[in-house]
Amino acid sequence: MKILIQSVAALTALSMTGTAAVAADTTKKGYGQGTAVDEKNRPCGAVEFNSRYAGLDAYALSSDENRIIITFDQGYENGYTAKILDTLRDKDVTAVFFLTGDYAKKESALVKRMIDEGHVLGNHGMTHASLPELSEAKAEEEIMSLHNYVMNNYGYQMQLFRCPCGEYSDASLETVKRCGYRTVFWSYAYVDWKTDDQPSPDEAVKKLTESAHGGEILLLHSVSETNAAVLGDVIDKLREKGYTV
């Protein structure tokens, strides 16, 4: 819970120093951090996103340069989440799990465990629909129907939203904010979601440690066998590099 408070506080601090809100452009954009990095090893795409959209409470980096925030997109279950939760518990790490409606409805035992063990639940859309492809009313429904389901069934009020498919528009970010949420993308992700083409453990550890940077919001997928196997080692190595995880 302490890490939850600190993580949310870091995002709140960014909203106070961000640029003014941008015009409500409805053009659909696809987010990606890119491969170019700055002098702090932060992906330039994430830095640029923060600069442009912090005024809409939308972030790809946190302002806490000592911390790395681990997040998982939780669209379906592949049998590895319990092991991931075991590792997070053993390493005393709080993560953010972005749930879809299907997951929230089908995996109640795992969702309850996330809450009981102090993790943060985030909103990943009731149907995982791309918000820029929806009308304003449908986009609000996509967000708030899941918000209300989780509140009614788990007694948990979600505050963080991750855009399905990594797709957004200026207008959809405004919709998320109007629904009382902060939008959270990521500053590093690698291809870990292809269950039939998993990276080797050594490759995964190398990518995740060499890409580390202060304020990192790390996107992982719990359907990855490799992630479940190496998560503990990655946490240890990030801490050895001086980061709080």
CSV table of C-alpha atoms in Angstrom, one decimal:
chain,number,residue,atom,x,y,z
A,1,MET,CA,0.0,0.0,0.0
A,2,LYS,CA,2.9,2.4,0.7
A,3,ILE,CA,4.2,1.9,-2.9
A,4,LEU,CA,0.7,2.5,-4.2
A,5,ILE,CA,0.5,5.9,-2.4
A,6,GLN,CA,4.0,6.9,-3.6
A,7,SER,CA,3.3,5.8,-7.2
A,8,VAL,CA,0.0,7.7,-7.4
A,9,ALA,CA,1.6,10.7,-5.7
A,10,ALA,CA,4.3,10.7,-8.4
A,11,LEU,CA,1.7,10.9,-11.1
A,12,THR,CA,-0.2,13.6,-9.3
A,13,ALA,CA,3.0,15.6,-9.1
A,14,LEU,CA,3.4,15.4,-12.8
A,15,SER,CA,-0.2,16.8,-13.3
A,16,MET,CA,0.8,19.9,-11.4
A,17,THR,CA,3.8,20.7,-13.6
A,18,GLY,CA,2.4,19.6,-16.9
A,19,THR,CA,1.5,21.7,-19.9
A,20,ALA,CA,-1.9,23.1,-20.5
A,21,ALA,CA,-4.6,20.9,-21.9
A,22,VAL,CA,-4.4,20.4,-25.7
A,23,ALA,CA,-7.3,20.8,-28.1
A,24,ALA,CA,-9.8,17.9,-28.4
A,25,ASP,CA,-8.4,16.4,-31.6
A,26,THR,CA,-10.2,13.1,-32.4
A,27,THR,CA,-7.4,11.7,-34.6
A,28,LYS,CA,-6.5,8.1,-33.5
A,29,LYS,CA,-2.8,7.7,-32.5
A,30,GLY,CA,-0.9,4.6,-31.5
A,31,TYR,CA,1.4,4.8,-28.6
A,32,GLY,CA,4.9,3.3,-28.5
A,33,GLN,CA,8.0,4.3,-26.5
A,34,GLY,CA,10.3,3.9,-29.5
A,35,THR,CA,14.0,3.0,-29.3
A,36,ALA,CA,15.7,6.4,-29.0
A,37,VAL,CA,16.6,7.4,-25.4
A,38,ASP,CA,17.8,10.5,-23.7
A,39,GLU,CA,20.8,11.1,-21.4
A,40,LYS,CA,18.9,9.4,-18.6
A,41,ASN,CA,18.1,6.3,-20.6
A,42,ARG,CA,14.4,7.3,-20.8
A,43,PRO,CA,12.7,6.6,-24.1
A,44,CYS,CA,12.3,9.9,-26.0
A,45,GLY,CA,8.7,8.8,-27.0
A,46,ALA,CA,7.7,8.6,-23.3
A,47,VAL,CA,9.3,11.9,-22.4
A,48,GLU,CA,7.6,13.6,-25.4
A,49,PHE,CA,4.2,12.1,-24.4
A,50,ASN,CA,4.5,13.4,-20.9
A,51,SER,CA,5.4,16.9,-22.1
A,52,ARG,CA,2.4,17.0,-24.4
A,53,TYR,CA,-0.3,15.3,-22.3
A,54,ALA,CA,0.5,15.8,-18.6
A,55,GLY,CA,-2.1,18.6,-18.7
A,56,LEU,CA,-4.7,15.9,-19.4
A,57,ASP,CA,-3.4,13.7,-16.6
A,58,ALA,CA,-1.9,11.3,-19.1
A,59,TYR,CA,1.5,9.9,-18.5
A,60,ALA,CA,4.1,7.4,-19.8
A,61,LEU,CA,6.7,8.2,-17.1
A,62,SER,CA,6.4,9.0,-13.4
A,63,SER,CA,8.2,11.9,-11.8
A,64,ASP,CA,9.9,9.7,-9.2
A,65,GLU,CA,13.4,9.1,-10.7
A,66,ASN,CA,14.3,6.6,-8.1
A,67,ARG,CA,11.4,4.3,-8.7
A,68,ILE,CA,10.3,1.7,-11.3
A,69,ILE,CA,6.6,0.9,-11.4
A,70,ILE,CA,5.8,-2.6,-12.6
A,71,THR,CA,2.4,-2.9,-14.4
A,72,PHE,CA,0.6,-5.8,-16.1
A,73,ASP,CA,-2.1,-5.8,-18.7
A,74,GLN,CA,-4.6,-8.3,-17.6
A,75,GLY,CA,-6.8,-9.3,-20.5
A,76,TYR,CA,-7.0,-13.0,-20.0
A,77,GLU,CA,-5.6,-15.8,-17.9
A,78,ASN,CA,-2.9,-18.2,-19.0
A,79,GLY,CA,-2.0,-19.8,-15.7
A,80,TYR,CA,0.9,-17.6,-14.6
A,81,THR,CA,-0.7,-14.9,-12.6
A,82,ALA,CA,-0.6,-16.9,-9.3
A,83,LYS,CA,3.1,-17.4,-9.7
A,84,ILE,CA,3.6,-13.7,-10.5
A,85,LEU,CA,1.7,-12.8,-7.4
A,86,ASP,CA,3.8,-15.2,-5.3
A,87,THR,CA,7.0,-13.5,-6.6
A,88,LEU,CA,5.6,-10.0,-5.9
A,89,ARG,CA,4.7,-11.0,-2.4
A,90,ASP,CA,8.0,-12.6,-1.7
A,91,LYS,CA,9.9,-9.6,-3.1
A,92,ASP,CA,7.6,-7.1,-1.3
A,93,VAL,CA,6.6,-5.4,-4.5
A,94,THR,CA,3.3,-3.7,-5.3
A,95,ALA,CA,2.3,-3.8,-9.0
A,96,VAL,CA,-0.5,-2.3,-11.1
A,97,PHE,CA,-2.8,-4.8,-12.8
A,98,PHE,CA,-4.9,-3.3,-15.6
A,99,LEU,CA,-8.1,-5.4,-15.9
A,100,THR,CA,-10.5,-5.9,-18.7
A,101,GLY,CA,-14.1,-6.6,-18.0
A,102,ASP,CA,-13.8,-10.2,-19.1
A,103,TYR,CA,-11.0,-10.8,-16.6
A,104,ALA,CA,-12.8,-9.0,-13.8
A,105,LYS,CA,-15.8,-11.2,-14.3
A,106,LYS,CA,-14.1,-14.6,-14.8
A,107,GLU,CA,-11.1,-14.4,-12.5
A,108,SER,CA,-12.6,-13.3,-9.2
A,109,ALA,CA,-10.2,-15.3,-7.0
A,110,LEU,CA,-7.1,-13.8,-8.6
A,111,VAL,CA,-8.6,-10.3,-8.6
A,112,LYS,CA,-9.5,-10.6,-4.9
A,113,ARG,CA,-6.0,-11.8,-4.2
A,114,MET,CA,-4.5,-8.7,-6.0
A,115,ILE,CA,-6.6,-6.5,-3.7
A,116,ASP,CA,-5.9,-8.5,-0.5
A,117,GLU,CA,-2.1,-8.3,-1.2
A,118,GLY,CA,-2.1,-4.6,-1.7
A,119,HIS,CA,-1.8,-4.3,-5.5
A,120,VAL,CA,-3.4,-1.6,-7.6
A,121,LEU,CA,-6.2,-2.4,-9.9
A,122,GLY,CA,-6.4,-0.3,-13.1
A,123,ASN,CA,-9.1,0.0,-15.8
A,124,HIS,CA,-8.3,-1.5,-19.2
A,125,GLY,CA,-11.8,-1.1,-20.6
A,126,MET,CA,-14.8,-3.3,-20.2
A,127,THR,CA,-14.5,-4.8,-23.7
A,128,HIS,CA,-10.9,-3.7,-24.5
A,129,ALA,CA,-12.3,-1.4,-27.2
A,130,SER,CA,-10.2,1.3,-28.9
A,131,LEU,CA,-11.5,4.5,-27.4
A,132,PRO,CA,-10.8,6.7,-30.4
A,133,GLU,CA,-13.1,4.5,-32.4
A,134,LEU,CA,-16.0,5.1,-30.1
A,135,SER,CA,-18.4,8.0,-29.7
A,136,GLU,CA,-17.9,10.1,-26.6
A,137,ALA,CA,-20.9,8.4,-24.9
A,138,LYS,CA,-19.7,4.9,-25.8
A,139,ALA,CA,-16.1,5.7,-24.6
A,140,GLU,CA,-17.5,6.8,-21.2
A,141,GLU,CA,-19.6,3.6,-21.0
A,142,GLU,CA,-16.5,1.5,-21.8
A,143,ILE,CA,-14.7,3.1,-18.9
A,144,MET,CA,-17.4,3.5,-16.3
A,145,SER,CA,-19.2,0.2,-16.8
A,146,LEU,CA,-16.0,-1.6,-15.7
A,147,HIS,CA,-15.4,1.0,-13.0
A,148,ASN,CA,-18.9,0.3,-11.6
A,149,TYR,CA,-18.6,-3.4,-11.9
A,150,VAL,CA,-15.3,-3.5,-9.9
A,151,MET,CA,-16.8,-1.1,-7.3
A,152,ASN,CA,-20.0,-3.1,-6.9
A,153,ASN,CA,-18.4,-6.6,-6.9
A,154,TYR,CA,-15.0,-5.9,-5.2
A,155,GLY,CA,-15.6,-2.7,-3.3
A,156,TYR,CA,-12.5,-1.2,-5.1
A,157,GLN,CA,-12.4,2.2,-6.7
A,158,MET,CA,-10.0,2.3,-9.7
A,159,GLN,CA,-8.2,5.5,-10.5
A,160,LEU,CA,-5.8,4.6,-13.3
A,161,PHE,CA,-6.7,3.8,-16.9
A,162,ARG,CA,-4.7,2.3,-19.7
A,163,CYS,CA,-5.9,2.7,-23.2
A,164,PRO,CA,-6.8,-0.6,-24.9
A,165,CYS,CA,-4.6,-1.5,-27.9
A,166,GLY,CA,-2.3,1.5,-26.9
A,167,GLU,CA,-4.6,3.7,-29.0
A,168,TYR,CA,-5.7,7.2,-28.0
A,169,SER,CA,-6.7,10.6,-29.3
A,170,ASP,CA,-6.6,13.9,-27.5
A,171,ALA,CA,-10.4,13.8,-27.2
A,172,SER,CA,-10.3,10.3,-25.7
A,173,LEU,CA,-7.7,11.4,-23.1
A,174,GLU,CA,-10.1,14.2,-22.2
A,175,THR,CA,-12.9,11.6,-21.8
A,176,VAL,CA,-10.7,9.5,-19.5
A,177,LYS,CA,-10.0,12.6,-17.3
A,178,ARG,CA,-13.6,13.6,-17.2
A,179,CYS,CA,-14.4,10.1,-15.9
A,180,GLY,CA,-12.1,10.8,-12.9
A,181,TYR,CA,-9.2,8.8,-14.2
A,182,ARG,CA,-5.5,9.3,-14.9
A,183,THR,CA,-4.3,7.7,-18.2
A,184,VAL,CA,-1.2,5.6,-17.7
A,185,PHE,CA,0.8,4.3,-20.7
A,186,TRP,CA,4.3,2.9,-20.2
A,187,SER,CA,7.9,3.9,-20.8
A,188,TYR,CA,9.2,0.4,-21.6
A,189,ALA,CA,7.6,-2.7,-23.1
A,190,TYR,CA,8.9,-5.5,-25.1
A,191,VAL,CA,7.2,-8.3,-27.1
A,192,ASP,CA,6.2,-10.7,-24.3
A,193,TRP,CA,2.6,-11.4,-25.1
A,194,LYS,CA,3.1,-13.9,-27.9
A,195,THR,CA,2.5,-17.1,-26.0
A,196,ASP,CA,3.9,-19.3,-28.8
A,197,ASP,CA,7.0,-17.2,-29.3
A,198,GLN,CA,8.4,-16.4,-25.9
A,199,PRO,CA,11.8,-14.8,-25.5
A,200,SER,CA,14.4,-16.8,-23.6
A,201,PRO,CA,14.9,-16.0,-19.9
A,202,ASP,CA,18.4,-14.6,-20.5
A,203,GLU,CA,17.1,-12.4,-23.4
A,204,ALA,CA,14.2,-11.1,-21.2
A,205,VAL,CA,16.4,-10.3,-18.2
A,206,LYS,CA,19.0,-8.5,-20.5
A,207,LYS,CA,16.3,-6.4,-22.1
A,208,LEU,CA,14.5,-5.5,-18.9
A,209,THR,CA,17.7,-4.5,-17.0
A,210,GLU,CA,19.5,-2.7,-19.8
A,211,SER,CA,16.4,-0.6,-20.5
A,212,ALA,CA,15.9,0.5,-16.9
A,213,HIS,CA,15.5,4.2,-16.2
A,214,GLY,CA,14.2,6.4,-13.4
A,215,GLY,CA,10.5,7.0,-13.4
A,216,GLU,CA,10.0,3.9,-15.6
A,217,ILE,CA,6.5,2.5,-16.0
A,218,LEU,CA,7.2,-1.0,-17.1
A,219,LEU,CA,4.6,-2.9,-19.1
A,220,LEU,CA,4.5,-6.7,-18.8
A,221,HIS,CA,1.9,-9.3,-19.6
A,222,SER,CA,1.0,-12.0,-17.2
A,223,VAL,CA,0.3,-14.5,-20.0
A,224,SER,CA,4.1,-14.7,-20.5
A,225,GLU,CA,5.8,-17.9,-19.2
A,226,THR,CA,9.1,-16.1,-19.5
A,227,ASN,CA,8.0,-13.2,-17.4
A,228,ALA,CA,6.7,-15.5,-14.7
A,229,ALA,CA,10.0,-17.3,-14.6
A,230,VAL,CA,12.4,-14.3,-14.5
A,231,LEU,CA,10.4,-11.7,-12.6
A,232,GLY,CA,12.2,-12.3,-9.3
A,233,ASP,CA,15.6,-12.1,-10.9
A,234,VAL,CA,14.6,-8.9,-12.7
A,235,ILE,CA,13.4,-7.2,-9.5
A,236,ASP,CA,16.7,-8.2,-7.8
A,237,LYS,CA,18.8,-6.8,-10.7
A,238,LEU,CA,16.8,-3.5,-10.8
A,239,ARG,CA,17.4,-3.1,-7.1
A,240,GLU,CA,21.1,-3.8,-7.5
A,241,LYS,CA,21.1,-0.9,-10.0
A,242,GLY,CA,19.8,1.3,-7.3
A,243,TYR,CA,16.1,1.5,-8.2
A,244,THR,CA,13.2,1.2,-5.8
A,245,VAL,CA,10.8,-1.4,-7.2
